[in-house]
Amino acid sequence: MSYVFVGPDAILAQVANLARINSAITEANAIAAAQTTGMQAVAADQVSTMVAALLGSYAQNYQNIGAQMAAVHDQIVQNLASGAAAYASAEATAQQSLAAINAPAQALLGRPLIGDGANGETVGGVGQPGGDGGILWGNGGKGGDSTNPGVAGGNGGSAGLFGNGGAGGKGANSASGNGGTGGAGGQGGWLFGGGGAGGVGGNGGTGSFAGGAGGVGGNSWLIGAGGPGGQGGLGGSAGGLGGPGGAGGNVGLLGNGGPGGLGGDNTNAGGTSGRGGVGGNGGLLNGNGGAGGDGGTAYSSAGPGGDGGKAGLISGFGGSGGDGGNALPLVNDPGRGGGGGYGGPGGIVGGGGNGGNGGSGLNTPDSGGPGNSGGPAGFFGNGGAGGIGGVGSGPGGYGGLGGLLVGNGGAGGAGGVGTVLSDHGGPGGYGGNTYTIGSGGHGGAGGDGLGTGAGGTGGAGGHSGSWLGNGGGGGRGGNTSMAGAGGAGGDGGNSQLVGDGGDGGDGGTGATSGTGGAGGSGGTLFGRPGNHGGP
């Protein structure tokens, strides 16, 4: 393995280029010298003679400077050439010494002390595992890609004390069976280094065969980042399930969890796509949870998003939930969007992750995917926001709980709008409550209805902490056309001891206006009640 950015071969190649440049400049100077150093006067008068002499002296000075620069250029070229040769010789000697050190370790333990692991090859259609990196220093090799139908990809090699894990190989496609699973990413260095990425799952064959699951991302033992999960393979042509995304890698002590892989698509009639992978967990002392992977796209039923990973125990933010997959338009197919993933919980100091948004639905009422709930905070931090409901009346997700000691509740997600005639708007999610000190989250707005469909109901505001804080405002009701009824506004949240109640949300507009939400009550010790929402 090389530890330099510019190797001897590259330097020697540039030495040749520099030599050619110097030769070209020297040749041009020689041609110019004949025309400029011996310049003749244009006339026999004294002024012409003096001008010719002056110009000739300038030309002679230029030639002298050019000769000096050429000498400097030659010296630079010689120094580069000799330096590259000396380095190449030293590197060869070092490689011999390193080989002598590595040989006993390789024979005894099956891996060198220093050096990268070899990439796995494809043998007989089967991807081989990547080699492990050196015990002291080295990256794991990439897993080999499989080509035999339905065979899993090779796993990535693990690193040593320092280094990154190798990526997993691709699972094989299949013409008449399920796709192969992607290879797992290799483990990161025991002391420092990131996990390898999971391999992509293979595609399912003709018929109702499933795509292969994406490979899981490699873990990082102490300090580093978890590897991302691999994407799931495509589902088969007759309703085969898309492969699920691989889970993101976890971290031991310091670092962020890896993101989950994307769910595999299925863009055939009647197909169902894969769910997104779960995000990896952050390090114990500090680290954010990895984001959940998004669900795959499908005509019939789109896959849900993966849940966000947990934050580190001491500090960090929870990972965001993945978005649900979107449905594609196709006649006589229900076209349901996937639900969003849960937001991950925060650490002792840290907020929860946002909930994933619901995927868009088509063709049928209530086909939008639901937004999911935001993650709860730890002791100090805000709850995550709820995900937005998918187009097609998807309900908004609830806001996450605020911190046990200090923190606000998360806002509720807005409801999705209607997509077909007479489709109502989705309800807004409730705002998150909190425990001790902090305000409740605002409720999400209701989605707008379509045609004669009613507007969605606004979400209620969250309640404040038991000691101090305001209630969250209620969400606005969804609007609709003049043929439908507006959605009711959400009620405002209550304040417990000291603080104001949340205002009720306004009702939505329509042929009949929605009723406004009631205001929340003020604190029992101090605070005013919230205002009632308008019609």
Coordinates of C-alpha atoms in Angstrom, one line a residue:
M1 CA 0.0 0.0 0.0
S2 CA 1.3 3.5 -0.8
Y3 CA 1.3 6.3 1.8
V4 CA 2.1 9.2 -0.7
F5 CA -0.1 11.2 -3.0
V6 CA 2.5 11.4 -5.8
G7 CA 4.5 8.4 -6.6
P8 CA 7.9 8.1 -8.3
D9 CA 6.4 7.0 -11.6
A10 CA 4.3 10.2 -11.8
I11 CA 7.3 12.4 -11.0
L12 CA 9.4 10.7 -13.7
A13 CA 6.7 11.3 -16.2
Q14 CA 6.6 15.0 -15.3
V15 CA 10.4 15.2 -15.5
A16 CA 10.1 14.2 -19.2
N17 CA 7.5 16.8 -19.8
L18 CA 9.6 19.5 -18.1
A19 CA 12.6 18.5 -20.3
R20 CA 10.6 18.8 -23.4
I21 CA 9.4 22.3 -22.3
N22 CA 12.9 23.4 -21.7
S23 CA 14.0 22.1 -25.1
A24 CA 11.2 24.0 -26.8
I25 CA 12.0 27.3 -25.0
T26 CA 15.7 27.0 -25.8
E27 CA 15.0 26.4 -29.5
A28 CA 12.7 29.4 -29.6
N29 CA 15.3 31.6 -28.0
A30 CA 17.9 30.5 -30.5
I31 CA 15.7 31.4 -33.4
A32 CA 14.9 34.8 -31.8
A33 CA 18.6 35.6 -31.1
A34 CA 19.5 35.6 -34.8
Q35 CA 16.8 38.2 -35.5
T36 CA 17.2 40.4 -32.5
T37 CA 20.8 40.6 -31.2
G38 CA 22.4 41.8 -34.4
M39 CA 19.7 44.3 -35.4
Q40 CA 20.8 46.7 -38.2
A41 CA 20.1 50.4 -38.1
V42 CA 17.3 51.4 -40.5
A43 CA 19.2 54.5 -41.7
A44 CA 22.7 55.9 -41.5
D45 CA 21.9 58.7 -39.1
Q46 CA 23.0 58.8 -35.5
V47 CA 19.6 58.3 -33.9
S48 CA 18.8 55.1 -35.9
T49 CA 22.2 53.7 -34.9
M50 CA 21.5 54.4 -31.2
V51 CA 18.0 52.8 -31.4
A52 CA 19.4 49.7 -33.1
A53 CA 22.2 49.4 -30.5
L54 CA 19.6 49.8 -27.6
L55 CA 17.3 47.2 -29.0
G56 CA 20.2 44.8 -29.6
S57 CA 21.4 45.2 -26.0
Y58 CA 17.9 44.4 -24.8
A59 CA 17.9 41.3 -26.9
Q60 CA 21.4 40.3 -25.6
N61 CA 20.3 40.7 -22.0
Y62 CA 17.2 38.6 -22.7
Q63 CA 19.4 35.8 -24.1
N64 CA 21.7 36.0 -21.0
I65 CA 18.7 35.7 -18.7
G66 CA 17.3 32.9 -20.8
A67 CA 20.5 31.0 -20.6
Q68 CA 20.5 31.4 -16.8
M69 CA 16.9 30.2 -16.5
A70 CA 17.6 27.2 -18.7
A71 CA 20.4 26.3 -16.4
V72 CA 18.1 26.6 -13.4
H73 CA 15.5 24.5 -15.3
D74 CA 18.0 21.8 -16.0
Q75 CA 19.0 21.7 -12.4
I76 CA 15.3 21.3 -11.3
V77 CA 14.8 18.5 -13.8
Q78 CA 18.0 16.8 -12.6
N79 CA 16.9 17.1 -8.9
L80 CA 13.4 15.8 -9.6
A81 CA 14.8 12.8 -11.6
S82 CA 17.4 12.0 -8.9
G83 CA 14.9 12.4 -6.1
A84 CA 12.3 10.2 -7.8
A85 CA 15.0 7.5 -8.4
A86 CA 16.2 7.7 -4.8
Y87 CA 12.6 7.4 -3.5
A88 CA 11.8 4.5 -5.8
S89 CA 15.0 2.8 -4.5
A90 CA 14.1 3.5 -0.9
E91 CA 10.5 2.3 -1.5
A92 CA 11.7 -0.9 -3.0
T93 CA 13.9 -1.5 0.0
A94 CA 11.0 -0.6 2.3
Q95 CA 8.8 -3.0 0.5
Q96 CA 11.4 -5.8 0.9
S97 CA 11.6 -5.0 4.6
L98 CA 7.8 -4.8 4.9
A99 CA 7.5 -8.2 3.1
A100 CA 9.9 -9.7 5.6
I101 CA 7.8 -8.4 8.5
N102 CA 4.5 -9.4 7.0
A103 CA 5.5 -12.9 5.9
P104 CA 5.5 -14.4 9.4
A105 CA 2.2 -12.7 10.4
Q106 CA 0.6 -13.8 7.1
A107 CA 1.7 -17.4 7.6
L108 CA 0.6 -17.5 11.3
L109 CA -2.5 -15.4 11.3
G110 CA -3.6 -15.3 7.7
R111 CA -3.2 -11.5 7.4
P112 CA -0.2 -9.1 7.2
L113 CA 0.8 -6.5 9.8
I114 CA 0.6 -3.6 7.4
G115 CA -1.2 -3.4 4.1
D116 CA -4.6 -3.4 2.4
G117 CA -6.5 -6.5 2.0
A118 CA -7.0 -7.9 -1.5
N119 CA -10.2 -7.3 -3.3
G120 CA -12.4 -10.4 -3.6
E121 CA -12.6 -11.9 -7.1
T122 CA -15.5 -13.7 -8.9
V123 CA -14.7 -17.4 -8.9
G124 CA -17.1 -19.7 -10.7
G125 CA -19.8 -17.0 -10.6
V126 CA -19.5 -16.5 -6.8
G127 CA -18.1 -13.3 -5.3
Q128 CA -15.3 -14.1 -2.9
P129 CA -14.8 -12.2 0.4
G130 CA -12.4 -9.3 0.4
G131 CA -9.2 -9.8 2.3
D132 CA -8.7 -8.4 5.7
G133 CA -6.4 -5.4 6.1
G134 CA -3.2 -5.4 8.1
I135 CA -3.3 -6.1 11.8
L136 CA -1.7 -2.7 12.5
W137 CA -2.7 -0.7 9.5
G138 CA -4.8 -1.4 6.4
N139 CA -8.2 -1.2 4.7
G140 CA -10.3 -4.3 4.1
G141 CA -10.7 -5.4 0.5
K142 CA -13.9 -5.1 -1.5
G143 CA -16.1 -8.2 -1.7
G144 CA -16.4 -9.7 -5.1
D145 CA -19.6 -9.4 -7.2
S146 CA -21.5 -12.6 -7.9
T147 CA -22.9 -13.5 -11.3
N148 CA -24.4 -17.0 -10.7
P149 CA -28.2 -16.5 -10.4
G150 CA -29.3 -15.6 -6.9
V151 CA -25.9 -15.9 -5.3
A152 CA -25.0 -13.5 -2.5
G153 CA -22.2 -11.0 -3.0
G154 CA -18.9 -11.4 -1.2
N155 CA -18.5 -9.7 2.2
G156 CA -16.1 -6.8 2.5
G157 CA -12.8 -7.4 4.4
S158 CA -12.3 -6.0 7.9
A159 CA -9.7 -3.4 8.7
G160 CA -7.0 -3.8 11.4
L161 CA -6.3 -1.3 14.2
F162 CA -6.5 1.6 11.8
G163 CA -8.4 1.5 8.5
N164 CA -11.8 1.3 6.8
G165 CA -13.8 -1.9 6.1
G166 CA -14.2 -3.0 2.5
A167 CA -17.5 -2.6 0.6
G168 CA -19.7 -5.7 0.1
G169 CA -20.0 -7.1 -3.4
K170 CA -23.2 -7.1 -5.5
G171 CA -25.7 -9.9 -5.2
A172 CA -26.4 -11.7 -8.5
N173 CA -29.5 -11.1 -10.6
S174 CA -31.7 -14.0 -11.4
A175 CA -33.8 -14.7 -14.5
S176 CA -36.0 -17.3 -12.7
G177 CA -35.5 -16.9 -9.0
N178 CA -34.9 -14.5 -6.2
G179 CA -32.0 -12.0 -6.4
G180 CA -28.9 -12.5 -4.4
T181 CA -28.3 -10.6 -1.2
G182 CA -25.6 -7.9 -1.3
G183 CA -22.5 -8.6 0.6
A184 CA -22.0 -7.2 4.1
G185 CA -19.6 -4.3 4.5
G186 CA -16.4 -5.0 6.4
Q187 CA -15.8 -3.9 9.9
G188 CA -13.8 -0.7 10.5
G189 CA -10.6 -0.4 12.4
W190 CA -10.5 -1.6 16.0
L191 CA -9.3 1.8 17.1
F192 CA -10.2 4.1 14.2
G193 CA -12.0 3.6 10.9
G194 CA -15.3 3.5 9.2
G195 CA -17.4 0.4 8.3
G196 CA -17.7 -0.6 4.7
A197 CA -20.8 -0.1 2.6
G198 CA -23.2 -2.9 2.1
G199 CA -23.5 -4.4 -1.4
V200 CA -26.5 -3.9 -3.7
G201 CA -29.0 -6.7 -3.8
G202 CA -29.5 -8.6 -7.1
N203 CA -32.7 -8.2 -9.2
G204 CA -35.5 -10.8 -9.0
G205 CA -36.4 -12.9 -12.1
T206 CA -39.4 -13.0 -14.3
G207 CA -42.5 -13.8 -12.2
S208 CA -43.2 -13.1 -8.6
F209 CA -39.6 -13.4 -7.5
A210 CA -38.2 -11.0 -4.9
G211 CA -35.2 -8.8 -5.3
G212 CA -32.2 -9.5 -3.0
A213 CA -31.8 -7.6 0.2
G214 CA -29.1 -4.9 0.3
G215 CA -26.1 -5.8 2.4
V216 CA -25.7 -4.5 5.9
G217 CA -23.2 -1.7 6.5
G218 CA -20.1 -2.5 8.5
N219 CA -19.7 -1.5 12.1
S220 CA -17.0 0.8 13.5
W221 CA -15.6 -0.6 16.7
L222 CA -14.6 2.5 18.6
I223 CA -14.2 5.7 16.5
G224 CA -15.5 6.2 13.0
A225 CA -18.7 6.1 11.0
G226 CA -21.0 3.1 10.4
G227 CA -21.1 2.0 6.8
P228 CA -24.2 2.7 4.7
G229 CA -26.6 -0.2 4.0
G230 CA -26.9 -1.4 0.4
Q231 CA -29.9 -0.8 -1.9
G232 CA -32.3 -3.7 -2.3
G233 CA -32.7 -5.3 -5.7
L234 CA -35.6 -4.9 -8.1
G235 CA -38.6 -7.1 -7.7
G236 CA -39.7 -9.5 -10.4
S237 CA -42.0 -8.7 -13.3
A238 CA -45.2 -10.3 -11.9
G239 CA -45.7 -8.8 -8.5
G240 CA -42.3 -9.7 -7.0
L241 CA -41.3 -7.9 -3.9
G242 CA -38.5 -5.4 -4.1
G243 CA -35.6 -6.2 -1.9
P244 CA -35.3 -4.4 1.5
G245 CA -32.5 -2.0 2.0
G246 CA -29.7 -3.0 4.2
A247 CA -29.3 -1.7 7.8
G248 CA -26.7 0.9 8.4
G249 CA -23.7 0.1 10.5
N250 CA -23.4 0.8 14.2
V251 CA -20.6 2.7 16.0
G252 CA -19.1 1.7 19.3
L253 CA -17.8 4.8 21.0
L254 CA -17.6 8.0 18.9
G255 CA -19.2 8.6 15.5
N256 CA -22.4 8.6 13.5
G257 CA -24.4 5.5 12.6
G258 CA -24.6 4.6 8.9
P259 CA -27.7 5.4 6.8
G260 CA -30.0 2.6 5.9
G261 CA -30.1 1.5 2.3
L262 CA -32.9 2.3 -0.2
G263 CA -35.6 -0.2 -0.7
G264 CA -35.7 -1.9 -4.1
D265 CA -38.2 -0.7 -6.7
N266 CA -40.8 -2.7 -8.6
T267 CA -42.1 -0.7 -11.5
N268 CA -44.2 -3.5 -12.9
A269 CA -48.0 -3.9 -12.7
G270 CA -49.1 -5.2 -9.3
G271 CA -45.6 -4.9 -7.9
T272 CA -44.6 -4.1 -4.3
S273 CA -41.4 -2.3 -3.6
G274 CA -39.0 -2.9 -0.7
R275 CA -38.8 -1.2 2.6
G276 CA -35.9 1.1 3.5
G277 CA -33.1 -0.1 5.8
V278 CA -32.9 0.9 9.4
G279 CA -30.3 3.5 10.3
G280 CA -27.3 2.5 12.4
N281 CA -26.9 3.6 16.0
G282 CA -24.4 6.3 17.0
G283 CA -21.5 5.9 19.3
L284 CA -21.9 5.5 23.1
L285 CA -20.3 8.8 24.0
N286 CA -21.3 10.8 21.1
G287 CA -22.9 10.2 17.7
N288 CA -26.0 10.7 15.7
G289 CA -28.2 7.9 14.6
G290 CA -28.1 7.1 10.9
A291 CA -31.1 8.1 8.7
G292 CA -33.5 5.4 7.7
G293 CA -33.5 4.5 4.0
D294 CA -36.3 5.5 1.7
G295 CA -38.8 2.9 0.6
G296 CA -38.8 1.9 -3.1
T297 CA -41.1 3.0 -5.8
A298 CA -43.9 0.8 -7.1
Y299 CA -47.2 0.8 -9.1
S300 CA -49.3 -1.2 -6.6
S301 CA -47.8 -0.7 -3.1
A302 CA -44.7 1.3 -2.3
G303 CA -42.4 0.2 0.5
P304 CA -42.2 2.0 3.8
G305 CA -39.2 4.0 4.9
G306 CA -36.8 2.6 7.4
D307 CA -36.6 3.8 11.0
G308 CA -33.9 6.2 12.1
G309 CA -31.1 5.0 14.2
K310 CA -30.6 5.7 17.9
A311 CA -28.3 8.4 19.0
G312 CA -25.4 7.7 21.3
L313 CA -26.2 7.2 25.0
I314 CA -24.5 10.4 26.2
S315 CA -25.1 12.8 23.4
G316 CA -26.3 13.0 19.8
F317 CA -29.5 13.3 17.7
G318 CA -31.7 10.5 16.6
G319 CA -31.6 9.7 12.9
S320 CA -34.5 10.8 10.7
G321 CA -36.9 8.2 9.5
G322 CA -36.8 7.4 5.8
D323 CA -39.5 8.6 3.5
G324 CA -42.1 6.1 2.2
G325 CA -41.9 5.2 -1.4
N326 CA -44.0 6.8 -4.0
A327 CA -46.6 5.1 -6.1
L328 CA -46.6 5.4 -9.9
P329 CA -49.7 6.1 -12.0
L330 CA -51.2 3.0 -13.6
V331 CA -54.9 2.3 -14.4
N332 CA -56.5 -0.5 -12.2
D333 CA -53.6 -0.5 -9.7
P334 CA -54.3 0.9 -6.2
G335 CA -51.1 2.9 -6.1
R336 CA -50.5 3.2 -2.4
G337 CA -47.7 5.2 -1.0
G338 CA -45.4 3.8 1.7
G339 CA -45.4 5.0 5.2
G340 CA -42.5 7.0 6.6
G341 CA -40.1 5.6 9.2
Y342 CA -40.0 6.4 12.9
G343 CA -37.5 9.1 13.9
G344 CA -34.8 7.7 16.2
P345 CA -34.5 8.7 19.9
G346 CA -32.0 11.2 21.0
G347 CA -29.2 10.8 23.6
I348 CA -29.2 12.1 27.1
V349 CA -28.3 15.4 25.5
G350 CA -29.9 15.5 22.1
G351 CA -33.1 15.8 20.2
G352 CA -35.1 13.1 18.5
G353 CA -35.0 12.5 14.8
N354 CA -37.7 13.7 12.5
G355 CA -40.3 11.2 11.3
G356 CA -40.2 10.1 7.7
N357 CA -42.7 11.6 5.2
G358 CA -45.4 9.4 3.7
G359 CA -45.1 8.5 0.1
S360 CA -47.5 9.7 -2.6
G361 CA -50.5 7.5 -3.5
L362 CA -52.6 7.6 -6.7
N363 CA -55.8 6.3 -8.2
T364 CA -57.7 5.4 -5.1
P365 CA -58.9 7.4 -2.0
D366 CA -56.8 7.3 1.2
S367 CA -53.8 6.0 -0.8
G368 CA -51.2 8.3 0.6
G369 CA -48.7 6.9 3.1
P370 CA -48.8 8.1 6.7
G371 CA -46.1 10.3 8.0
N372 CA -44.5 8.7 11.0
S373 CA -43.8 10.1 14.5
G374 CA -40.7 12.1 15.4
G375 CA -38.3 10.5 17.9
P376 CA -38.3 11.4 21.6
A377 CA -35.5 13.5 23.0
G378 CA -33.4 12.3 26.0
F379 CA -33.1 14.4 29.1
F380 CA -32.2 17.6 27.3
G381 CA -33.5 18.3 23.8
N382 CA -36.5 18.7 21.5
G383 CA -38.7 16.0 20.1
G384 CA -38.4 15.4 16.4
A385 CA -41.1 16.7 14.0
G386 CA -43.7 14.3 12.7
G387 CA -43.5 13.4 9.0
I388 CA -45.8 14.9 6.4
G389 CA -48.6 12.7 5.2
G390 CA -48.3 11.6 1.6
V391 CA -50.3 13.0 -1.2
G392 CA -53.6 11.0 -1.2
S393 CA -54.9 11.9 2.3
G394 CA -52.0 10.5 4.2
P395 CA -52.2 11.4 7.9
G396 CA -49.4 13.5 9.4
G397 CA -47.1 12.0 12.0
Y398 CA -47.1 12.9 15.7
G399 CA -44.4 15.1 17.1
G400 CA -41.9 13.5 19.4
L401 CA -41.7 13.9 23.1
G402 CA -39.5 16.7 24.5
G403 CA -36.7 16.1 26.9
L404 CA -37.4 14.6 30.4
L405 CA -35.9 17.7 32.0
V406 CA -35.7 20.5 29.4
G407 CA -37.0 20.5 25.9
N408 CA -40.0 21.2 23.6
G409 CA -42.3 18.7 22.0
G410 CA -41.9 18.2 18.3
A411 CA -44.3 19.7 15.8
G412 CA -47.0 17.4 14.2
G413 CA -46.7 16.7 10.5
A414 CA -49.2 18.2 8.0
G415 CA -51.8 15.9 6.5
G416 CA -51.5 15.1 2.8
V417 CA -53.8 16.6 0.2
G418 CA -56.5 14.5 -1.6
T419 CA -55.7 13.2 -5.1
V420 CA -58.9 11.9 -6.6
L421 CA -62.3 13.5 -6.8
S422 CA -64.1 13.6 -3.5
D423 CA -60.9 12.6 -1.6
H424 CA -60.6 14.3 1.8
G425 CA -57.5 15.8 3.1
G426 CA -55.4 13.9 5.6
P427 CA -55.5 14.9 9.3
G428 CA -52.6 16.8 10.8
G429 CA -50.5 15.1 13.4
Y430 CA -50.6 16.0 17.1
G431 CA -47.9 18.1 18.5
G432 CA -45.6 16.4 21.0
N433 CA -45.9 16.8 24.7
T434 CA -43.0 17.5 27.1
Y435 CA -42.2 16.5 30.7
T436 CA -40.8 19.2 33.0
I437 CA -39.7 22.4 31.3
G438 CA -40.6 23.2 27.8
S439 CA -43.5 24.0 25.4
G440 CA -45.7 21.6 23.6
G441 CA -45.3 21.2 19.9
H442 CA -47.6 22.7 17.4
G443 CA -50.2 20.5 15.7
G444 CA -49.9 19.8 12.0
A445 CA -52.2 21.4 9.5
G446 CA -54.9 19.4 7.9
G447 CA -54.5 18.5 4.2
D448 CA -56.7 20.1 1.6
G449 CA -59.6 18.1 0.2
L450 CA -60.4 17.7 -3.5
G451 CA -63.8 18.3 -5.1
T452 CA -66.5 17.5 -2.6
G453 CA -63.9 16.0 -0.2
A454 CA -63.6 17.7 3.2
G455 CA -60.5 19.3 4.4
G456 CA -58.4 17.4 6.9
T457 CA -58.6 18.1 10.6
G458 CA -55.8 20.0 12.2
G459 CA -53.7 18.3 14.8
A460 CA -54.0 19.2 18.5
G461 CA -51.2 21.1 20.1
G462 CA -49.0 19.4 22.6
H463 CA -49.1 20.0 26.4
S464 CA -46.4 21.8 28.2
G465 CA -44.0 20.6 30.9
S466 CA -45.3 20.2 34.4
W467 CA -43.3 23.2 35.7
L468 CA -42.9 25.7 32.9
G469 CA -43.9 26.2 29.3
N470 CA -46.7 27.1 26.9
G471 CA -49.1 24.8 25.2
G472 CA -48.6 24.2 21.5
G473 CA -50.9 25.8 19.0
G474 CA -53.5 23.7 17.2
G475 CA -53.1 23.0 13.5
R476 CA -55.2 24.8 10.9
G477 CA -58.0 22.8 9.3
G478 CA -57.6 21.9 5.6
N479 CA -59.3 23.8 2.8
T480 CA -61.4 22.5 0.0
S481 CA -63.4 23.7 -2.9
M482 CA -66.8 25.4 -2.6
A483 CA -68.5 21.9 -2.8
G484 CA -66.9 20.5 0.4
A485 CA -66.6 21.2 4.0
G486 CA -63.5 22.8 5.5
G487 CA -61.6 20.9 8.1
A488 CA -61.8 21.6 11.8
G489 CA -58.9 23.3 13.5
G490 CA -57.0 21.5 16.2
D491 CA -57.3 22.3 19.8
G492 CA -54.5 24.2 21.5
G493 CA -52.4 22.4 24.1
N494 CA -52.6 23.1 27.8
S495 CA -50.0 24.7 30.1
Q496 CA -49.6 22.8 33.4
L497 CA -48.2 25.2 36.0
V498 CA -46.7 28.4 34.5
G499 CA -47.4 29.4 30.9
D500 CA -50.0 30.2 28.4
G501 CA -52.3 27.8 26.7
G502 CA -51.9 27.3 23.0
D503 CA -54.2 28.9 20.5
G504 CA -56.7 26.8 18.7
G505 CA -56.2 26.3 15.0
D506 CA -58.5 28.1 12.5
G507 CA -61.0 26.0 10.6
G508 CA -60.5 25.5 6.9
T509 CA -62.5 27.1 4.1
G510 CA -65.1 25.4 1.9
A511 CA -68.8 25.4 1.2
T512 CA -69.1 25.0 5.0
S513 CA -66.2 26.5 7.0
G514 CA -64.6 24.3 9.5
T515 CA -64.9 25.0 13.2
G516 CA -62.0 26.5 15.0
G517 CA -60.2 24.6 17.6
A518 CA -60.5 25.4 21.3
G519 CA -57.8 27.3 23.1
G520 CA -55.7 25.4 25.6
S521 CA -55.9 26.2 29.3
G522 CA -53.3 28.5 31.0
G523 CA -51.1 27.4 33.8
T524 CA -52.7 26.9 37.2
L525 CA -50.2 29.2 38.9
F526 CA -49.8 31.8 36.1
G527 CA -50.8 32.1 32.5
R528 CA -53.6 32.9 30.2
P529 CA -55.8 30.5 28.2
G530 CA -55.3 30.2 24.5
N531 CA -57.5 31.9 21.9
H532 CA -60.2 30.0 20.1
G533 CA -59.6 29.4 16.5
G534 CA -61.6 31.2 13.9
P535 CA -64.2 29.5 11.6

